[in-house]
Short mmCIF file of C-alpha atoms in Angstrom, two decimals:
data_model
loop_
_atom_site.label_atom_id
_atom_site.label_comp_id
_atom_site.label_asym_id
_atom_site.label_seq_id
_atom_site.Cartn_x
_atom_site.Cartn_y
_atom_site.Cartn_z
CA GLY A 37 0.08 4.41 39.96
CA SER A 38 0.97 1.38 38.01
CA ILE A 39 -0.12 0.23 34.35
CA HIS A 40 0.27 -3.63 34.21
CA LYS A 41 -1.69 -4.29 30.65
CA MET A 42 -2.78 -2.14 28.20
CA ALA A 43 -5.02 -3.18 25.11
CA ASN A 44 -4.38 -0.72 21.99
CA VAL A 45 -7.72 -0.89 19.88
CA ALA A 46 -8.29 2.64 18.21
CA GLY A 47 -8.58 3.17 15.04
CA ILE A 48 -9.71 4.47 11.21
CA SER A 49 -10.06 3.56 8.17
CA ALA A 50 -10.63 5.45 4.29
CA ASN A 51 -11.11 4.21 1.30
CA MET A 52 -9.49 6.31 -1.27
CA ASP A 53 -7.73 7.28 -4.48
CA PHE A 54 -3.96 7.02 -3.83
CA LEU A 55 -3.31 10.10 -6.05
CA SER A 56 -5.76 11.70 -4.43
CA ASP A 57 -5.18 15.93 -4.06
CA ASP A 58 -6.36 15.31 0.01
CA MET A 59 -4.44 11.89 0.49
CA ASP A 60 -1.60 13.15 2.19
CA ARG A 61 -4.32 15.38 4.70
CA VAL A 62 -6.17 11.67 5.37
CA LYS A 63 -2.86 9.55 5.34
CA ASP A 64 -1.74 11.78 8.13
CA LEU A 65 -5.28 11.71 10.29
CA ILE A 66 -5.14 7.76 9.71
CA PHE A 67 -1.31 7.42 10.92
CA ASN A 68 -2.20 9.89 13.84
CA VAL A 69 -4.86 7.44 15.01
CA ASN A 70 -3.72 3.87 13.95
CA PHE A 71 0.07 4.47 14.16
CA ASN A 72 1.45 7.44 16.57
CA GLY A 73 -1.66 6.68 19.29
CA ILE A 74 0.27 3.79 20.16
CA TRP A 75 3.14 4.74 19.83
CA ASN A 76 2.27 7.22 22.42
CA THR A 77 0.71 5.03 24.58
CA CYS A 78 3.64 2.33 24.56
CA ARG A 79 5.91 4.73 25.31
CA ALA A 80 3.38 6.07 28.12
CA ALA A 81 2.67 2.94 29.35
CA ILE A 82 5.91 0.91 29.40
CA PRO A 83 8.07 2.40 31.67
CA TYR A 84 5.72 1.76 34.64
CA MET A 85 5.53 -1.42 33.32
CA ILE A 86 9.22 -1.93 33.67
CA ARG A 87 8.68 -0.88 37.57
CA ASN A 88 6.01 -3.06 38.19
CA GLY A 89 8.23 -5.97 36.80
CA LYS A 90 6.60 -7.44 34.25
CA GLY A 91 3.75 -6.25 31.97
CA SER A 92 1.11 -6.88 28.33
CA ILE A 93 0.28 -4.91 25.73
CA VAL A 94 -2.11 -5.90 22.71
CA ASN A 95 -1.88 -3.84 19.56
CA TYR A 96 -4.56 -3.83 17.43
CA SER A 97 -3.38 -4.12 13.85
CA SER A 98 -5.16 -6.18 10.84
CA VAL A 99 -5.09 -8.56 8.27
CA THR A 100 -5.78 -5.07 5.79
CA GLY A 101 -1.98 -3.96 5.16
CA ASN A 102 -0.05 -7.29 6.34
CA ILE A 103 -1.78 -10.39 4.64
CA VAL A 104 -4.06 -8.59 2.09
CA SER A 105 -5.19 -5.11 0.61
CA ASP A 106 -8.31 -3.27 -1.72
CA PRO A 107 -7.82 -0.86 -4.13
CA GLY A 108 -7.91 2.69 -2.10
CA MET A 109 -6.82 1.36 1.12
CA SER A 110 -3.11 2.39 0.93
CA ALA A 111 -2.49 4.80 3.73
CA TYR A 112 -4.54 2.53 6.46
CA SER A 113 -2.61 -0.65 5.00
CA ALA A 114 0.55 1.29 5.72
CA SER A 115 -1.17 2.11 9.26
CA LYS A 116 -1.54 -1.67 10.09
CA GLY A 117 2.00 -2.34 8.86
CA ALA A 118 3.63 -0.31 10.92
CA VAL A 119 2.10 -1.31 13.88
CA SER A 120 3.18 -4.39 13.08
CA GLY A 121 6.67 -4.26 13.31
CA LEU A 122 6.41 -1.78 15.66
CA THR A 123 5.10 -4.51 17.76
CA LYS A 124 7.53 -6.96 17.03
CA ALA A 125 10.36 -4.21 17.26
CA LEU A 126 8.98 -3.93 21.33
CA ALA A 127 8.40 -7.52 21.95
CA MET A 128 12.18 -7.78 20.89
CA GLU A 129 13.31 -4.74 23.24
CA PHE A 130 11.54 -5.57 26.26
CA ALA A 131 11.25 -9.20 26.45
CA ASP A 132 14.03 -9.92 28.70
CA ARG A 133 11.83 -7.24 30.77
CA LYS A 134 9.06 -9.67 31.32
CA ILE A 135 6.78 -7.29 29.20
CA SER A 136 5.13 -9.02 26.16
CA VAL A 137 3.94 -7.13 23.50
CA ASN A 138 1.48 -8.67 20.63
CA ALA A 139 -0.88 -7.57 17.88
CA ILE A 140 -4.86 -8.60 16.94
CA LEU A 141 -5.10 -8.47 13.41
CA PRO A 142 -8.84 -8.95 12.94
CA GLY A 143 -10.28 -9.49 9.55
CA TYR A 144 -13.96 -7.79 9.66
CA ILE A 145 -15.36 -7.25 12.93
CA TRP A 146 -18.78 -5.57 12.84
CA THR A 147 -18.22 -2.26 14.15
CA ASP A 148 -19.40 1.42 13.69
CA MET A 149 -16.41 1.61 11.17
CA LEU A 150 -18.55 -0.24 8.62
CA ASP A 151 -21.96 1.46 9.12
CA LYS A 152 -21.02 4.43 7.21
CA TYR A 153 -21.16 1.78 4.39
CA ASN A 154 -25.20 1.87 4.48
CA PRO A 155 -26.12 3.23 7.60
CA ASP A 156 -29.73 2.85 6.54
CA ASN A 157 -29.64 -0.80 6.27
CA PRO A 158 -26.35 -1.88 7.56
CA GLN A 159 -27.80 -5.77 7.51
CA ILE A 160 -27.43 -5.42 3.36
CA ILE A 161 -23.18 -5.14 4.09
CA ILE A 162 -23.58 -7.89 6.99
CA ASP A 163 -24.84 -10.50 4.31
CA LYS A 164 -22.13 -9.55 1.72
CA LEU A 165 -19.13 -9.55 3.78
CA SER A 166 -20.24 -12.80 5.21
CA LYS A 167 -20.46 -14.56 2.05
CA GLY A 168 -16.84 -14.21 2.05
CA ILE A 169 -15.90 -15.84 5.11
CA PRO A 170 -15.84 -19.36 5.79
CA MET A 171 -17.10 -19.66 9.32
CA GLY A 172 -20.31 -17.32 7.30
CA ARG A 173 -19.94 -14.17 9.84
CA LEU A 174 -18.72 -11.41 10.54
CA GLY A 175 -16.56 -11.23 13.85
CA SER A 176 -17.93 -9.87 16.82
CA VAL A 177 -16.73 -7.08 19.15
CA LYS A 178 -16.98 -10.02 21.98
CA ASP A 179 -14.64 -11.94 19.70
CA ALA A 180 -12.28 -9.59 19.65
CA GLY A 181 -12.45 -8.68 22.88
CA CYS A 182 -12.11 -12.55 24.61
CA LEU A 183 -8.70 -12.93 22.72
CA THR A 184 -7.57 -9.76 23.67
CA VAL A 185 -8.06 -10.80 26.83
CA PHE A 186 -6.13 -14.21 26.89
CA LEU A 187 -3.42 -12.58 25.21
CA LEU A 188 -3.23 -10.25 28.51
CA SER A 189 -3.48 -12.67 30.59
CA ASP A 190 -0.95 -14.91 32.66
CA GLU A 191 -1.83 -17.81 31.03
CA ALA A 192 -0.33 -16.20 27.97
CA GLU A 193 2.63 -14.33 29.70
CA TYR A 194 5.16 -16.13 27.19
CA ILE A 195 3.77 -15.33 23.56
CA THR A 196 4.77 -12.18 22.91
CA GLY A 197 6.45 -10.80 19.21
CA GLN A 198 2.85 -12.51 17.72
CA GLU A 199 0.59 -11.49 15.12
CA ILE A 200 -2.89 -13.41 15.79
CA VAL A 201 -4.88 -13.53 12.65
CA MET A 202 -9.01 -13.06 13.72
CA ASP A 203 -11.07 -13.23 10.45
CA GLY A 204 -13.02 -16.30 10.67
CA ALA A 205 -10.30 -18.14 7.57
CA ALA A 206 -10.86 -15.13 5.34
CA THR A 207 -7.38 -14.91 4.47
CA ILE A 208 -6.55 -18.56 3.68
CA VAL A 209 -9.40 -18.92 1.12
CA GLU A 210 -8.05 -20.59 -2.04
CA THR A 211 -10.89 -18.61 -4.48
CA LYS A 212 -12.92 -16.06 -4.13
CA GLU A 213 -16.19 -17.85 -4.55
CA ILE A 214 -16.46 -20.08 -1.39
CA ILE A 215 -16.50 -23.96 -2.32
CA LYS A 216 -19.47 -25.67 0.43
CA LYS A 217 -18.07 -28.44 2.10
CA GLY A 218 -18.44 -31.55 -0.04
CA GLU A 219 -18.75 -30.20 -3.28
CA LYS A 220 -16.11 -30.71 -6.24
CA LYS A 221 -13.60 -27.90 -7.17
CA ILE A 222 -13.69 -27.79 -10.50
#
């Protein structure tokens, strides 16, 4: 058959001390899903896109690793940084063959990955994380899907090699405490 459009959205995470005895095994697992999965699907799909005369790829990276990070996130951060580098390299390599390659860098999106933090009462996690996001909420799977559909559409065919941050403005907050509109900064 043929492949015209592809979105690489699989990802896993782990919060682990960098010097943990199990870190190398966990790092390999994270890289196998987050980076090697994208690498392998791109290697498999791009030849079809070349035969089709054009194509679109969206890779899911993250704000973690490219813009921000937290303690214990070294393997995840490194894997997502690698996804961003691969996205730019593929965009350059295949732009002349009308294949666009972009990355979406989500912040907190409510998915099963966040459920693990409090499976008995996920609303506690939603409320806590939402306080640190200027838009006052976590992103949704629908938010991510709409951006993905746009980047895969013909309307976005001139966009390539870009990383689109989708985080409710969380990475541009100047202070840790969110200042409400109209309040004076101290």
